[in-house]
PDB file of C-alpha atoms in Angstrom:
ATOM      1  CA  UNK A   1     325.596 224.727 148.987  1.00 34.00           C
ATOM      2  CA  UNK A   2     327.458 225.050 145.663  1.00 36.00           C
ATOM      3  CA  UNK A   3     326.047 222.214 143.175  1.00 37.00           C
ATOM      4  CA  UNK A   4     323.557 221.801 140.319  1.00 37.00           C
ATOM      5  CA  UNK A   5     320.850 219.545 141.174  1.00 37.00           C
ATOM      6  CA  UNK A   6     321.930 215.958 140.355  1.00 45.00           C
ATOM      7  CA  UNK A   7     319.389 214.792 137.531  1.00 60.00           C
ATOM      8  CA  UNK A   8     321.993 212.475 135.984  1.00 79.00           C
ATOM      9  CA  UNK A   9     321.609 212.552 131.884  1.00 89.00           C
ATOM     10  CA  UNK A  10     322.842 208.862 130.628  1.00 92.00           C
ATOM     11  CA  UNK A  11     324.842 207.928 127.614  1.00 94.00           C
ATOM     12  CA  UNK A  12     324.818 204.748 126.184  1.00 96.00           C
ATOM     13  CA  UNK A  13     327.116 203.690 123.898  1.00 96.00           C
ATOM     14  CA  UNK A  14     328.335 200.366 122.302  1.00 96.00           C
ATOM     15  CA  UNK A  15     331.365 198.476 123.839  1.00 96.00           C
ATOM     16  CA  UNK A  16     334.511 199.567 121.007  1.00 96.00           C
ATOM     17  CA  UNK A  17     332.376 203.030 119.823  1.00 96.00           C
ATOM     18  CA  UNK A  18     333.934 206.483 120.995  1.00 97.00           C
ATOM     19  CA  UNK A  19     332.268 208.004 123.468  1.00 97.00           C
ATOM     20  CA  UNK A  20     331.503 211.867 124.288  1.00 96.00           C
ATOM     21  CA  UNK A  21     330.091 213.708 127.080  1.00 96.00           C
ATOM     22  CA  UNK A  22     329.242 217.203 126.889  1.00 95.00           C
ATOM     23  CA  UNK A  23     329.588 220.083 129.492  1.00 94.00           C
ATOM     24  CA  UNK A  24     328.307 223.996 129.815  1.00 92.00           C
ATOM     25  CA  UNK A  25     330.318 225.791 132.127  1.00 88.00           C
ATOM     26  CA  UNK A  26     328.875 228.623 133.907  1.00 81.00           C
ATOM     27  CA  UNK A  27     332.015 231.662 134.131  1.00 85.00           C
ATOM     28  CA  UNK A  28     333.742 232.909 131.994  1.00 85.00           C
ATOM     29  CA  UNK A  29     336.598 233.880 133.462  1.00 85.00           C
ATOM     30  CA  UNK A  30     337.176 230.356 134.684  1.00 88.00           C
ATOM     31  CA  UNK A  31     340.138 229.322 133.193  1.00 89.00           C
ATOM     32  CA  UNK A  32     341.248 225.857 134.729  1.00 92.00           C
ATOM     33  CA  UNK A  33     338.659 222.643 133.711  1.00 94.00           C
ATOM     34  CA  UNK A  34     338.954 219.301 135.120  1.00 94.00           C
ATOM     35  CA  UNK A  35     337.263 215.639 133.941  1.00 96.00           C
ATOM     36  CA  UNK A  36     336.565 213.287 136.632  1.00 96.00           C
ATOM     37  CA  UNK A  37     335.245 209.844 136.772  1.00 96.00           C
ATOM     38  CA  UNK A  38     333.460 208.782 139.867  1.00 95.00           C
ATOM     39  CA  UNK A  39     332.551 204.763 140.057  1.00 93.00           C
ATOM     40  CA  UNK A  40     330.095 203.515 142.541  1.00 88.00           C
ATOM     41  CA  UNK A  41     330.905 203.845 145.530  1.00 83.00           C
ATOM     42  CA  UNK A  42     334.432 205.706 145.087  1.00 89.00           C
ATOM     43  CA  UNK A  43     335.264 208.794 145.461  1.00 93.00           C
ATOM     44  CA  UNK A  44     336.077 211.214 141.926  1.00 94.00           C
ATOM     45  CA  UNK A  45     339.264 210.510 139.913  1.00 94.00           C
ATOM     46  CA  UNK A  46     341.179 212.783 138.190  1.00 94.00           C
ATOM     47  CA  UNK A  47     341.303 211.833 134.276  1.00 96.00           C
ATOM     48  CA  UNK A  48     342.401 214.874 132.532  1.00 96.00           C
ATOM     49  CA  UNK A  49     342.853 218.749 132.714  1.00 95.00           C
ATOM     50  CA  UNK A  50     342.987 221.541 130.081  1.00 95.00           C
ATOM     51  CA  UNK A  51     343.908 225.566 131.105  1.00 94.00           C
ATOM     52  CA  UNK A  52     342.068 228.289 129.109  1.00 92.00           C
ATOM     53  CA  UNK A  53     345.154 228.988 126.655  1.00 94.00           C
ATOM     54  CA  UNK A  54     344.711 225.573 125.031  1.00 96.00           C
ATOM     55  CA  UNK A  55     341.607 224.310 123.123  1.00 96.00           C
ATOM     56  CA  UNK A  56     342.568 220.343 122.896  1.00 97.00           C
ATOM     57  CA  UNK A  57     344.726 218.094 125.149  1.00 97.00           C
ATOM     58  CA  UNK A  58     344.802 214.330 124.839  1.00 97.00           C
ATOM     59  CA  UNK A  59     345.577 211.929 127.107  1.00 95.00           C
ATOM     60  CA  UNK A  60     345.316 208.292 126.878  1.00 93.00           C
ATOM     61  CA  UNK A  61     342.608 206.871 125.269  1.00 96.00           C
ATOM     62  CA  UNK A  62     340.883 210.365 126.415  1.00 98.00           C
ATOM     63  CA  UNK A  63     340.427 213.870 124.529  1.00 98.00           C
ATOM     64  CA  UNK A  64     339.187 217.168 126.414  1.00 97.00           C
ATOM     65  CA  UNK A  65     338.211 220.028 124.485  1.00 97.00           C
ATOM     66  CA  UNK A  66     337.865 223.568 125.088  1.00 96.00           C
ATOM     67  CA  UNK A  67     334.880 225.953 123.531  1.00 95.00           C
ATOM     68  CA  UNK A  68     335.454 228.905 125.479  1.00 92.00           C
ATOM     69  CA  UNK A  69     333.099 231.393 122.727  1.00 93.00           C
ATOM     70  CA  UNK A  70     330.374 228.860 123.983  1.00 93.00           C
ATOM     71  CA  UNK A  71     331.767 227.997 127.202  1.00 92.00           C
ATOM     72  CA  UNK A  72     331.742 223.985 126.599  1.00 94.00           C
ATOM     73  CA  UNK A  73     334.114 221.344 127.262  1.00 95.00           C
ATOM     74  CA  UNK A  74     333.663 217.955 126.274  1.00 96.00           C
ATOM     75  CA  UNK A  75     335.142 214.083 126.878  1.00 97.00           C
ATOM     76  CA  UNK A  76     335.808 212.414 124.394  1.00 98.00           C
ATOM     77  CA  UNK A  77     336.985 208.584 125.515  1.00 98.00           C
ATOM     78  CA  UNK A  78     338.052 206.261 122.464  1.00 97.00           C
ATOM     79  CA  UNK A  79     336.857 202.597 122.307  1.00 97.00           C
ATOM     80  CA  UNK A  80     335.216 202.689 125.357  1.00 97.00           C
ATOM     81  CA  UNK A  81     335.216 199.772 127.648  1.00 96.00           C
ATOM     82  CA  UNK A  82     333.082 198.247 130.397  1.00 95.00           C
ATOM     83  CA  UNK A  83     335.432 199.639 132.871  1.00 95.00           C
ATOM     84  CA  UNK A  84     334.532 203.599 131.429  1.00 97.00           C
ATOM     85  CA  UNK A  85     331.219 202.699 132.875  1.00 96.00           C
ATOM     86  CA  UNK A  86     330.978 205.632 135.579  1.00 95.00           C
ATOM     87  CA  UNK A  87     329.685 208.963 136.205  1.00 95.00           C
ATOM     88  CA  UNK A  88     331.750 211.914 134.666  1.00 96.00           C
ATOM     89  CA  UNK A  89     331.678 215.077 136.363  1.00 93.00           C
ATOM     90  CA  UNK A  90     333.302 218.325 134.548  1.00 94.00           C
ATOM     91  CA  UNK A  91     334.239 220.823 136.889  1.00 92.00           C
ATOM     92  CA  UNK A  92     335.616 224.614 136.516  1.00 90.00           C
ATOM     93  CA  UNK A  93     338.046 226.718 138.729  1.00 85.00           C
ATOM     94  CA  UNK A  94     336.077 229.079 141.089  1.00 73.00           C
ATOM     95  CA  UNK A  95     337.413 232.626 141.097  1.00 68.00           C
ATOM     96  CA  UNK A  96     333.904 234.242 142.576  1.00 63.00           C
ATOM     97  CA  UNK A  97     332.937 231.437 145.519  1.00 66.00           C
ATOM     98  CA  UNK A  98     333.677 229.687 148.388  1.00 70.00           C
ATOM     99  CA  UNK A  99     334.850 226.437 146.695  1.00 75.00           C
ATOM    100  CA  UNK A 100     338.006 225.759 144.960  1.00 77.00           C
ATOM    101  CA  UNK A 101     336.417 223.990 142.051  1.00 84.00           C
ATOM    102  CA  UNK A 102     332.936 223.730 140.876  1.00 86.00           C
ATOM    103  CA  UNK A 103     331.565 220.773 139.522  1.00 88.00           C
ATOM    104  CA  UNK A 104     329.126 220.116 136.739  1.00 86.00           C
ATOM    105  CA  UNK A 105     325.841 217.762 137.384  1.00 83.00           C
ATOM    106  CA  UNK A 106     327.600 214.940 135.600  1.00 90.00           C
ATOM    107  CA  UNK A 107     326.483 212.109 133.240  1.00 94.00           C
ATOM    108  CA  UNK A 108     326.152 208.778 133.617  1.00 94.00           C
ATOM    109  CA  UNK A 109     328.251 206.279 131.083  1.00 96.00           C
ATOM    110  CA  UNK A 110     326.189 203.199 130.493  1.00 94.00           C
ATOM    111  CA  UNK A 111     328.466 200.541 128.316  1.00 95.00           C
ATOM    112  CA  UNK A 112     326.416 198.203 125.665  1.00 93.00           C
ATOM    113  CA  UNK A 113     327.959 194.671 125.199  1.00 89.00           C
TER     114      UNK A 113
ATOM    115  CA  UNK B   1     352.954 208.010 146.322  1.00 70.00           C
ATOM    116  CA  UNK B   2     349.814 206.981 148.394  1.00 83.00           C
ATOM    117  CA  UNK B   3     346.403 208.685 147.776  1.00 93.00           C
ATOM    118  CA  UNK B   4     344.194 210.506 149.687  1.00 97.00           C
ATOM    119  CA  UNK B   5     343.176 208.266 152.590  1.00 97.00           C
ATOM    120  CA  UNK B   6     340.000 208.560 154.314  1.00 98.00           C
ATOM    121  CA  UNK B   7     339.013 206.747 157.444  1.00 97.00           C
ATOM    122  CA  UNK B   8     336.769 204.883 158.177  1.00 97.00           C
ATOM    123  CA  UNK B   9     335.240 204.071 155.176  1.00 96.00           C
ATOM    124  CA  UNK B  10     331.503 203.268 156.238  1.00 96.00           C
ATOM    125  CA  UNK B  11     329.848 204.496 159.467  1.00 96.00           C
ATOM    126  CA  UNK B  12     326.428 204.317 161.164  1.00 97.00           C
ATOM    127  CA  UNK B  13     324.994 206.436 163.768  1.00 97.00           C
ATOM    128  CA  UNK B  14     321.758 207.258 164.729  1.00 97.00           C
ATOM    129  CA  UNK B  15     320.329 211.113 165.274  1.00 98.00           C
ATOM    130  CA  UNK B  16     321.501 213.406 168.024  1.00 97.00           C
ATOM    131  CA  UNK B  17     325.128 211.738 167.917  1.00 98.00           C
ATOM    132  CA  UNK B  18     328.531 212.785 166.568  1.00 98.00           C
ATOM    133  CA  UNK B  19     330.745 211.899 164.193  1.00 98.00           C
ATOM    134  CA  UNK B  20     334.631 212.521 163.218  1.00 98.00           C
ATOM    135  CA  UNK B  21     336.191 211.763 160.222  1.00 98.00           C
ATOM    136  CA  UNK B  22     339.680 211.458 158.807  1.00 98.00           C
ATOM    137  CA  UNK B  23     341.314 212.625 155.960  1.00 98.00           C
ATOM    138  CA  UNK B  24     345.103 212.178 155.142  1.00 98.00           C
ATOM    139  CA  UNK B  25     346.329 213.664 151.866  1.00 97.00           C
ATOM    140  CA  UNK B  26     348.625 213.238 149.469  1.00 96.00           C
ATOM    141  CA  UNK B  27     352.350 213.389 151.037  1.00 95.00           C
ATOM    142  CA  UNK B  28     353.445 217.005 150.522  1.00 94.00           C
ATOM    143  CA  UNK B  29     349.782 218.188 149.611  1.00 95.00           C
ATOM    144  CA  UNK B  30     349.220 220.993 152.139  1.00 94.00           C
ATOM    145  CA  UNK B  31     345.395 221.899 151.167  1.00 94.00           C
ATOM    146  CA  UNK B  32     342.175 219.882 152.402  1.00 96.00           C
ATOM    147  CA  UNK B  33     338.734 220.096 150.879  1.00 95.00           C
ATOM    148  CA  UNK B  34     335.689 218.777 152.295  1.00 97.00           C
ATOM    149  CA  UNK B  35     332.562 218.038 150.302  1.00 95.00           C
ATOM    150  CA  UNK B  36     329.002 216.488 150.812  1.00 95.00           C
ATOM    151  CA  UNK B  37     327.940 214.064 148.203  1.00 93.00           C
ATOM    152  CA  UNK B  38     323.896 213.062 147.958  1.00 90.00           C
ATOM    153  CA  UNK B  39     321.920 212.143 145.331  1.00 81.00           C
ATOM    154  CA  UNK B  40     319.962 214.646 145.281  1.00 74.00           C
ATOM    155  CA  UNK B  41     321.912 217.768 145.688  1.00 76.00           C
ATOM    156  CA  UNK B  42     325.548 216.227 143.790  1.00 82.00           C
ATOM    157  CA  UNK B  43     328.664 217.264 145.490  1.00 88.00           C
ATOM    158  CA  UNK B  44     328.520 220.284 147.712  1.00 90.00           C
ATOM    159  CA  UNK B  45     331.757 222.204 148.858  1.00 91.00           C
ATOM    160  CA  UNK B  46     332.128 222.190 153.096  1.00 94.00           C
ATOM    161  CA  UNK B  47     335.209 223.810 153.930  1.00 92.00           C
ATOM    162  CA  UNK B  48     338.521 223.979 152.594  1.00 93.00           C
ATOM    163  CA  UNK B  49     341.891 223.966 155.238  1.00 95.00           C
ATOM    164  CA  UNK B  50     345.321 225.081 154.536  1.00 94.00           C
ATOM    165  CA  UNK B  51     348.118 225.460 157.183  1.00 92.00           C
ATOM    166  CA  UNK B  52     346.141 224.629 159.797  1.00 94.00           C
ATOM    167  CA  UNK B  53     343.052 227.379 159.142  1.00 94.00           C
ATOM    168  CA  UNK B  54     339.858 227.358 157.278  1.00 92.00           C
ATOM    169  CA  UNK B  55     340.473 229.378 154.584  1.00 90.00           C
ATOM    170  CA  UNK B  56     337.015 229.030 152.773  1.00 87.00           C
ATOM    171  CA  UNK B  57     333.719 227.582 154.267  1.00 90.00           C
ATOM    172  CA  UNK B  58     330.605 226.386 152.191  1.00 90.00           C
ATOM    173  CA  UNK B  59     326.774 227.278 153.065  1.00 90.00           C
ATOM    174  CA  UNK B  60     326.063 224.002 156.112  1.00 95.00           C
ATOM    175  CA  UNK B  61     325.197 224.666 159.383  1.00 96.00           C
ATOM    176  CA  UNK B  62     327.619 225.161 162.157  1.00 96.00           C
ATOM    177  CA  UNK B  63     327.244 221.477 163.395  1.00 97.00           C
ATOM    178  CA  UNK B  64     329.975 220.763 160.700  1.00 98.00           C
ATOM    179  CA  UNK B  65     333.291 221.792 161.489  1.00 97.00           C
ATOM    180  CA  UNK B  66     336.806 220.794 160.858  1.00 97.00           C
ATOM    181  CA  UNK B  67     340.684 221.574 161.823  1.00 97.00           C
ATOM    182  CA  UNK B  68     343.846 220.358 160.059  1.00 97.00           C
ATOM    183  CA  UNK B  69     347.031 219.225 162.179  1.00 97.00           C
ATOM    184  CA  UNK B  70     350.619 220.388 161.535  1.00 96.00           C
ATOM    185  CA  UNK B  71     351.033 217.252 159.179  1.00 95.00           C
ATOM    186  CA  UNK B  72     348.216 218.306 157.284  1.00 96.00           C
ATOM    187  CA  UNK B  73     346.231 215.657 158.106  1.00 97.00           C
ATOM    188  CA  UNK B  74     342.623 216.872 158.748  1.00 98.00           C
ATOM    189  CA  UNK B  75     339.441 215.642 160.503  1.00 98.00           C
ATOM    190  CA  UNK B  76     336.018 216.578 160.037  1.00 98.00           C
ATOM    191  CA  UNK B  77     333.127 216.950 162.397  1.00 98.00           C
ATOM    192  CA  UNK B  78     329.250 216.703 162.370  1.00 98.00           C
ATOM    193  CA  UNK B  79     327.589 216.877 166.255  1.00 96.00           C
ATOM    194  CA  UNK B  80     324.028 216.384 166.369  1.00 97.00           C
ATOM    195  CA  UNK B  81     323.500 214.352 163.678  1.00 98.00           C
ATOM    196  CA  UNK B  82     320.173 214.780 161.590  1.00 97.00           C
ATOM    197  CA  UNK B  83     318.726 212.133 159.262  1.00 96.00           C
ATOM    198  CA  UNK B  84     319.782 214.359 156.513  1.00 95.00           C
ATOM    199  CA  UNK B  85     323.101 213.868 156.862  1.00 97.00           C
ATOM    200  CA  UNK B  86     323.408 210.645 155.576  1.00 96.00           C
ATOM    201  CA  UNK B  87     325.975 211.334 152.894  1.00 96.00           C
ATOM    202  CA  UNK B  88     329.233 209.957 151.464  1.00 96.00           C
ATOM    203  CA  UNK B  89     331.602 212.536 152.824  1.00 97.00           C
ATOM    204  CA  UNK B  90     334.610 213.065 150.153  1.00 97.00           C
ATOM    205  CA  UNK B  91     338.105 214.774 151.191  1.00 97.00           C
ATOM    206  CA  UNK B  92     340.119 216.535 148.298  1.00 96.00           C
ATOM    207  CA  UNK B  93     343.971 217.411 148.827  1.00 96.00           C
ATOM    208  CA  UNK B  94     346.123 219.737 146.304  1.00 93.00           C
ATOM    209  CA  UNK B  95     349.173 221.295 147.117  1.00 91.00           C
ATOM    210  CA  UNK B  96     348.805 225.072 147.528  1.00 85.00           C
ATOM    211  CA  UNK B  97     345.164 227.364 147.995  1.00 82.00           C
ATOM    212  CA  UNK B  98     345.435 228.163 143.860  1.00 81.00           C
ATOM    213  CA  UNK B  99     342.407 227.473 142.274  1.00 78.00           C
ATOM    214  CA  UNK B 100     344.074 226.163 138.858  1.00 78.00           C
ATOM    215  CA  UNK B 101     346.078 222.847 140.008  1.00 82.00           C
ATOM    216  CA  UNK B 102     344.730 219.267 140.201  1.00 87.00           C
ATOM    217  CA  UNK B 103     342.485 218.574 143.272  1.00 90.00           C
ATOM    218  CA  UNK B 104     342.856 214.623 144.433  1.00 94.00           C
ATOM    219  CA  UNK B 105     340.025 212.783 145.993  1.00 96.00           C
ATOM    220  CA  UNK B 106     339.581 210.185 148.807  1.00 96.00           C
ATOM    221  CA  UNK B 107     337.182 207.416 148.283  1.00 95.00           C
ATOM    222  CA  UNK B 108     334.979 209.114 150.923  1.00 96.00           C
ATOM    223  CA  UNK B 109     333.342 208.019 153.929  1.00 97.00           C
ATOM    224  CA  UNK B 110     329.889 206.939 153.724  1.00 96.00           C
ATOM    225  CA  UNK B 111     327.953 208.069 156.570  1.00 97.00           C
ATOM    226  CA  UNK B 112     324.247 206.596 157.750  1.00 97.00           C
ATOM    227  CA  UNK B 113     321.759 208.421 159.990  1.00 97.00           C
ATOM    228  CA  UNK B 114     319.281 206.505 161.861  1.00 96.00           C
TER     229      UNK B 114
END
């Protein structure tokens, strides 16, 4: 199948910090990038996009930007809560396979009180 | 606007039998992904249905299948169930086949093989 290998790399970070999570995408001519948050036992959900022509978009309370010279993306979420605690997944449009997206290996959030 | 809706939302068989699965998406979505969540091998792309034909299929066996209705609804099925397939199964709608536009997910069904 189409996934990395799922050995989860955890953040922790204090309750009211910022929080970032890194990705490395794998193609360079992918040009569509998506963040998703996946709690326990739920399915992913969509947080925030970003296409190739941009380098930043915010959202709320959430930043994505765009490396492409170093193909990286990263999540930035400000004063993170208890309810951020989650896996986030990164994931990159799929011009060359079978899938529609593919998806990172994700990272676990871990929230300090 | 509803979600994706999948159905049923736990199930338990044992190996050897069948199982079907439901996904509804998102009103006016017309695309449905499949994809295997474990563990230890993260989420891995099944099939993908649009207008009622597979338009892209993933590396699993032939065991897994699928079909999409007229009203884009789509099911999902595994016959001779292994131990191995204990999975949460996750269905993704988006409107169109394009590869750039936001993909929605179910809250999966999460499958046990005994």
């Amino acid at each position: 199948g189409e996934s990395v290998g799922l050995h989860l790399p955890t953040l922790s970070v204090q309750e009211g910090d910022n929080s970032i999570i890194n990705c490395a995408y794998s193609n360079s001519a992918s040009d569509y990038f998506i963040w998703y948050k996946q709690e326990s036992g739920k399915g992913p959900q969509f947080i925030i996009d970003i296409r190739s022509n941009m380098d930043k978009r915010q959202g709320q309370r959430v930043t994505v930007l765009l490396n492409k010279t170093v193909k990286h993306l990263s999540l930035q979420i400000a004063a993170t809560q208890p309810g951020d605690s989650a896996v986030y997944f990164c994931a990159e449009n799929a011009y060359s396979s079978a899938s529609k997206i593919i998806f990172g290996s994700g990272t676990r959030l871990s929230i300090r009180p | 606007k509803a979600g994706v809706t999948q159905t049923p939302r736990y199930l338990i068989k044992t190996r050897g039998q069948q199982v079907t699965l439901s996904c509804s998406p998102i009103s006016g979505h017309r695309s449905v992904s499949w994809y295997q969540q474990t563990p230890g091998q993260g989420l891995q792309f099944l099939f993908e249905y649009f207008s009622e034909t597979q338009r892209n299929k993933g590396n699993f066996p032939g065991r897994f299948s699928g079909r999409q209705f007229s009203n884009s609804r789509s099911e999902m099925n595994v016959s001779t169930l292994e131990l191995g397939d204990s999975a949460l199964y996750l269905c993704a709608s988006s409107l169109t086949l394009a590869t750039n536009e936001k993909l929605f997910f179910g809250s999966g069904t999460q499958l046990s093989v005994l």
